[in-house]
Coordinates of C-alpha atoms in Angstrom, one line a residue:
M1 CA 108.7 177.1 26.3
K2 CA 106.3 174.6 27.7
H3 CA 108.6 173.5 30.0
K4 CA 109.3 177.1 31.7
L5 CA 105.3 177.4 32.0
T6 CA 105.0 174.4 34.0
V7 CA 107.9 175.5 36.3
L8 CA 106.3 178.7 36.8
V9 CA 103.0 177.2 37.6
A10 CA 104.7 174.7 40.0
I11 CA 106.1 177.9 41.7
S12 CA 103.0 179.7 41.8
A13 CA 101.2 176.9 43.3
A14 CA 103.8 176.2 46.1
L15 CA 104.0 180.1 47.0
T16 CA 99.9 179.9 47.3
L17 CA 100.2 176.7 49.6
A18 CA 102.6 178.4 51.7
G19 CA 100.7 181.5 52.2
C20 CA 97.4 179.6 53.0
S21 CA 99.6 177.8 55.6
Q22 CA 100.9 180.6 57.2
T23 CA 97.2 182.2 57.2
A24 CA 96.0 179.2 58.8
Q25 CA 98.6 179.3 61.2
S26 CA 97.9 182.8 62.3
N27 CA 94.5 182.2 62.6
T28 CA 95.2 179.1 64.8
Q29 CA 97.5 181.1 67.0
S30 CA 95.2 184.1 67.5
S31 CA 92.2 181.9 68.3
Q32 CA 94.5 179.9 70.8
S33 CA 95.8 183.5 72.1
K34 CA 92.5 184.9 72.6
T35 CA 91.4 181.2 74.4
S36 CA 94.3 181.6 76.8
K37 CA 93.0 185.4 77.3
V38 CA 89.5 184.5 78.1
A39 CA 90.8 181.5 80.4
K40 CA 93.2 183.7 82.6
N41 CA 90.3 186.3 82.8
S42 CA 88.2 183.3 83.9
S43 CA 90.7 182.4 86.2
D44 CA 91.5 186.1 87.7
N45 CA 87.6 186.3 88.1
S46 CA 87.3 183.1 90.2
N47 CA 90.1 184.1 92.4
T48 CA 88.3 187.9 92.9
S49 CA 85.1 185.7 93.7
T50 CA 87.2 183.5 96.1
A51 CA 88.6 186.6 97.7
S52 CA 85.3 188.6 97.9
S53 CA 83.7 185.4 99.5
K54 CA 86.4 185.0 102.2
N55 CA 86.2 188.8 103.2
K56 CA 82.5 188.4 103.6
D57 CA 83.0 185.4 105.6
T58 CA 85.7 187.2 107.8
Y59 CA 84.1 189.4 110.6
T60 CA 85.2 190.6 114.0
K61 CA 83.8 188.2 116.9
L62 CA 82.8 189.0 120.5
S63 CA 84.2 186.7 123.2
A64 CA 82.0 186.0 126.1
S65 CA 85.1 184.7 128.2
K66 CA 87.1 187.9 127.2
M67 CA 85.0 191.0 127.8
D68 CA 85.3 193.6 130.0
Y69 CA 82.4 195.6 131.9
K70 CA 81.9 198.5 129.2
T71 CA 81.7 195.9 126.6
T72 CA 79.3 193.7 128.6
A73 CA 77.1 196.5 129.0
S74 CA 77.4 197.7 125.6
A75 CA 76.8 193.7 124.2
I76 CA 73.6 193.7 126.4
A77 CA 72.2 197.3 125.2
V78 CA 72.7 196.2 121.5
Y79 CA 71.0 192.6 122.2
A80 CA 68.1 194.3 124.0
A81 CA 67.7 197.0 121.4
Q82 CA 67.4 194.5 118.6
K83 CA 65.2 192.0 120.5
Y84 CA 62.8 194.3 122.1
G85 CA 63.4 197.7 121.0
D86 CA 61.2 199.9 123.1
T87 CA 63.2 202.1 125.4
W88 CA 66.4 200.2 124.6
E89 CA 66.4 201.1 121.3
I90 CA 65.9 204.8 122.2
A91 CA 68.9 204.5 124.5
V92 CA 71.2 202.9 122.0
N93 CA 70.3 205.0 119.2
A94 CA 70.9 208.2 121.5
S95 CA 74.3 207.0 122.6
K96 CA 75.6 207.1 119.0
Q97 CA 75.2 211.0 119.2
G98 CA 77.1 210.8 122.9
N99 CA 77.4 208.3 125.6
L100 CA 75.8 205.3 126.8
G101 CA 75.5 205.6 130.2
V102 CA 74.8 203.0 132.8
A103 CA 73.6 204.0 136.3
F104 CA 73.9 201.7 139.5
R105 CA 70.7 201.1 141.1
S106 CA 69.1 199.5 143.8
K107 CA 66.0 197.2 143.4
D108 CA 64.1 199.6 146.1
A109 CA 65.1 202.9 144.0
T110 CA 63.4 201.2 140.9
G111 CA 60.4 199.3 142.2
I112 CA 61.9 196.1 140.6
T113 CA 61.0 192.9 142.4
S114 CA 63.6 189.8 141.5
D115 CA 65.3 187.1 143.3
N116 CA 68.8 188.8 142.3
D117 CA 70.0 190.9 145.0
G118 CA 72.5 192.7 142.8
Y119 CA 72.4 196.4 141.3
V120 CA 70.0 197.1 139.0
Y121 CA 72.0 198.6 135.7
E122 CA 70.0 201.5 134.4
V123 CA 70.9 202.2 131.0
S124 CA 70.7 205.9 128.9
G125 CA 72.2 207.6 126.0
T126 CA 70.6 210.9 127.1
G127 CA 72.2 211.2 130.5
K128 CA 68.4 211.1 132.1
S129 CA 66.9 208.3 133.8
S130 CA 65.6 205.6 131.7
N131 CA 63.5 202.5 131.8
A132 CA 66.1 200.2 130.0
R133 CA 67.3 198.1 132.9
Y134 CA 68.9 194.9 133.5
M135 CA 70.5 192.8 136.5
L136 CA 73.6 190.5 136.4
A137 CA 73.9 187.0 138.4
G138 CA 76.9 184.7 138.1
D139 CA 80.7 185.1 136.2
G140 CA 82.0 184.6 133.0
A141 CA 80.3 183.6 129.7
D142 CA 77.5 181.7 131.9
K143 CA 76.8 184.8 133.5
Q144 CA 73.0 185.3 133.4
V145 CA 71.3 188.6 132.3
T146 CA 68.0 189.5 133.2
I147 CA 66.4 192.3 130.9
F148 CA 63.7 194.8 132.2
V149 CA 61.7 197.6 130.8
K150 CA 61.0 199.4 133.9
Q151 CA 59.6 197.0 136.3
R152 CA 58.4 194.3 133.5
N153 CA 60.8 191.7 133.4
L154 CA 61.2 190.7 129.7
G155 CA 63.7 187.5 130.3
T156 CA 66.6 186.0 131.4
T157 CA 69.7 184.7 129.1
S158 CA 73.3 184.2 129.2
L159 CA 76.2 186.5 128.0
K160 CA 77.3 183.7 126.0
D161 CA 74.0 183.6 124.3
I162 CA 73.8 187.1 124.0
V163 CA 77.2 187.1 122.3
A164 CA 76.2 184.4 120.0
Y165 CA 73.3 186.4 118.8
L166 CA 75.7 189.4 118.1
N167 CA 78.2 187.6 116.4
Q168 CA 75.6 185.9 113.9
K169 CA 74.1 189.5 113.2
N170 CA 78.1 190.6 112.9
D171 CA 77.6 193.3 115.3
A172 CA 80.8 192.8 117.0
D173 CA 81.9 196.2 115.5
L174 CA 78.9 198.2 116.7
V175 CA 79.1 196.6 120.3
K176 CA 83.1 197.7 120.3
Q177 CA 82.6 201.3 119.3
L178 CA 79.8 201.7 121.7
A179 CA 81.8 200.1 124.2
E180 CA 84.6 203.2 123.9
K181 CA 81.3 205.5 124.3
T182 CA 80.2 203.7 127.6
Q183 CA 80.3 205.3 131.0
L184 CA 79.8 203.3 134.2
N185 CA 78.4 204.2 137.2
V186 CA 77.0 207.7 136.1
K187 CA 74.4 209.5 137.5
L188 CA 71.3 210.2 135.7
A189 CA 69.0 213.3 135.9
G190 CA 65.6 212.4 137.1
D191 CA 66.4 209.6 139.8
E192 CA 67.4 212.3 142.9
D193 CA 63.8 212.2 144.5
T194 CA 63.8 208.4 144.6
Q195 CA 67.5 208.3 145.7
K196 CA 66.8 210.3 148.7
T197 CA 63.4 208.1 149.5
T198 CA 66.0 205.1 149.5
N199 CA 68.7 206.8 151.5
K200 CA 66.0 207.5 154.0
K201 CA 64.7 204.3 154.0
T202 CA 68.2 203.2 154.7
T203 CA 68.9 205.3 157.4
N204 CA 65.7 204.1 159.4
N205 CA 67.1 200.7 158.8
S206 CA 68.6 198.8 162.0
S207 CA 71.2 197.7 159.8
A208 CA 72.5 201.2 158.9
S209 CA 75.9 202.5 159.2
V210 CA 77.6 199.1 159.3
I211 CA 80.7 199.6 157.1
P212 CA 82.8 202.5 158.5
S213 CA 82.8 205.8 156.1
S214 CA 86.7 205.6 155.5
L215 CA 85.5 202.6 153.5
Q216 CA 82.6 204.1 151.6
G217 CA 82.2 205.7 148.1
T218 CA 83.2 204.4 144.5
W219 CA 86.6 203.4 143.9
Y220 CA 88.5 202.7 140.8
T221 CA 91.6 200.1 140.4
A222 CA 93.3 199.3 137.0
D223 CA 95.2 196.4 138.6
T224 CA 93.4 194.4 136.2
G225 CA 96.3 192.9 134.1
N226 CA 94.7 194.2 131.1
G227 CA 94.4 197.9 131.8
N228 CA 90.6 197.8 132.2
I229 CA 89.1 199.7 135.1
D230 CA 87.0 198.1 137.9
T231 CA 84.5 199.7 140.0
L232 CA 84.0 198.9 143.7
T233 CA 80.9 200.8 145.2
V234 CA 80.5 200.8 148.9
T235 CA 77.8 202.2 151.1
D236 CA 76.8 202.5 154.6
N237 CA 75.7 198.8 154.5
K238 CA 76.3 197.1 151.1
I239 CA 79.1 196.3 149.0
N240 CA 78.7 196.3 145.0
D241 CA 81.2 195.7 142.1
E242 CA 80.7 196.0 138.3
A243 CA 80.8 192.2 137.8
G244 CA 77.7 191.8 139.9
F245 CA 78.8 190.6 143.4
S246 CA 76.4 192.1 146.3
M247 CA 76.6 191.7 150.1
N248 CA 74.3 193.4 152.7
V249 CA 76.7 193.9 155.7
K250 CA 74.4 193.1 158.8
A251 CA 75.5 194.4 162.2
K252 CA 75.1 190.5 163.3
T253 CA 76.5 187.3 162.2
S254 CA 73.0 185.6 161.4
G255 CA 70.9 186.1 158.8
S256 CA 68.8 184.0 156.2
S257 CA 69.7 185.4 152.6
T258 CA 72.7 183.8 150.8
S259 CA 73.6 187.7 149.7
D260 CA 74.0 188.5 153.6
G261 CA 77.3 189.1 155.0
Y262 CA 78.8 190.5 158.3
M263 CA 82.0 192.7 158.8
K264 CA 85.0 191.7 161.3
Q265 CA 87.9 193.8 161.8
T266 CA 91.5 192.4 161.8
T267 CA 95.0 193.4 161.4
I268 CA 97.3 191.7 159.0
N269 CA 100.7 192.8 157.9
G270 CA 100.6 195.8 160.3
I271 CA 97.5 197.0 158.3
S272 CA 94.0 197.2 159.7
F273 CA 91.7 195.4 157.6
Y274 CA 87.8 194.9 157.4
S275 CA 86.8 191.3 156.5
F276 CA 83.3 190.6 154.9
T277 CA 82.2 187.1 155.2
N278 CA 79.2 185.3 153.8
M279 CA 76.3 184.4 156.7
G280 CA 77.4 180.8 158.2
Q281 CA 80.9 181.1 157.5
T282 CA 84.2 182.3 159.5
P283 CA 86.6 184.7 157.9
G284 CA 89.2 183.3 155.8
Q285 CA 89.3 182.0 152.3
G286 CA 86.3 183.0 150.2
S287 CA 86.1 186.5 152.3
T288 CA 86.8 189.8 151.1
Y289 CA 89.5 192.1 152.9
L290 CA 89.4 195.6 152.5
A291 CA 91.5 198.2 154.2
P292 CA 91.4 202.0 154.3
H293 CA 95.2 203.1 153.6
T294 CA 97.1 206.0 151.9
E295 CA 99.6 205.6 149.2
D296 CA 101.2 208.6 147.6
G297 CA 99.3 210.8 149.4
Q298 CA 96.1 209.8 148.2
S299 CA 93.2 207.8 150.0
V300 CA 92.8 204.3 148.9
I301 CA 91.4 200.9 149.5
V302 CA 93.7 198.0 149.7
S303 CA 91.9 194.5 148.8
A304 CA 93.5 191.7 149.7
N305 CA 93.3 187.9 150.3
S306 CA 93.3 186.2 153.9
N307 CA 97.0 186.3 154.1
G308 CA 97.1 190.0 153.5
R309 CA 98.4 189.5 149.9
T310 CA 97.5 192.4 148.0
N311 CA 95.0 191.9 145.1
A312 CA 94.2 195.4 143.9
V313 CA 94.5 199.1 144.9
Y314 CA 91.2 201.2 144.5
W315 CA 91.4 205.0 143.9
K316 CA 89.1 207.8 144.1
S317 CA 89.3 208.5 140.6
E318 CA 89.8 206.6 137.2
A319 CA 92.8 208.9 136.1
L320 CA 94.7 207.9 139.3
A321 CA 93.8 204.5 138.8
K322 CA 94.7 204.1 135.3
K323 CA 98.2 206.5 136.6
N324 CA 98.8 203.4 139.4
S325 CA 98.0 200.4 137.2
N326 CA 99.4 197.3 138.2
K327 CA 102.1 199.4 140.5
Q328 CA 103.3 197.8 143.7
F329 CA 104.0 199.6 146.9
S330 CA 106.8 199.0 149.3
D331 CA 104.6 198.9 152.3
L332 CA 102.2 196.3 150.8
K333 CA 102.4 192.6 150.7
Y334 CA 102.2 191.0 147.1

């Protein structure tokens, strides 16, 4: 009897120890499971944080060397609105409800005095004449931008510095959205009287009506390789384009200003061209060659080099320019 009791006690003790061992093992596994789960969550949070940080650092960037004319105008407007406020901020805010209109004005028409002989670009978001103005000089990313409020010069900076400022502010998307609503070479209400005065001065000027009427007007081309529209504006004695190129065309081949040029007529490949050359130089490389012409029943201007190779064909409307983008015509040399 005593021996049986001893066996029962031993069996009971063994079962108790086994139970305790399983409980401890279960608790350990549970603890390990919880620890693993927490570590996994921590890892997930870390990945999420890293992705979030990466997203915050990834923004659309502007490139000063790859910027069309509309994006350039939009970038200058946004930059000036943030740096100077005033009428620039009014123009940009108003354009969000409509379009950003950019008019090409002369210095005489605006009263601006500057060494720059190019266009004055007047910016408006209301379709009315504005005091938000700028002028351009040079090319590419180093192009110099002078910003005005009415006739007051606020300063000059380069396009690449403007782009760097806007990229730092993460404003690339705003600039591109505004560029889609930008219209170039528009007529702003309220500048008619000034324009009449300017035209009167031009008529009385001895250098008026140098350029033939067949070349005069506003012309458009999409022969840019990327589908963008370039604009060429020709008056009776002046040539301008959106990039800031400007030439005052004189009747004589002498002049003191580096922005002055003269015109000569020449025939190349059977087409009558007018060459526009800077004072002190002879027609040839560096000259601009323009010819009034007809393609597909439409009046056009052919722009070519001194060998008569066509650079672009300009049309009377943006729609025609887009329709004939980079098209080659059999009667022109390429």
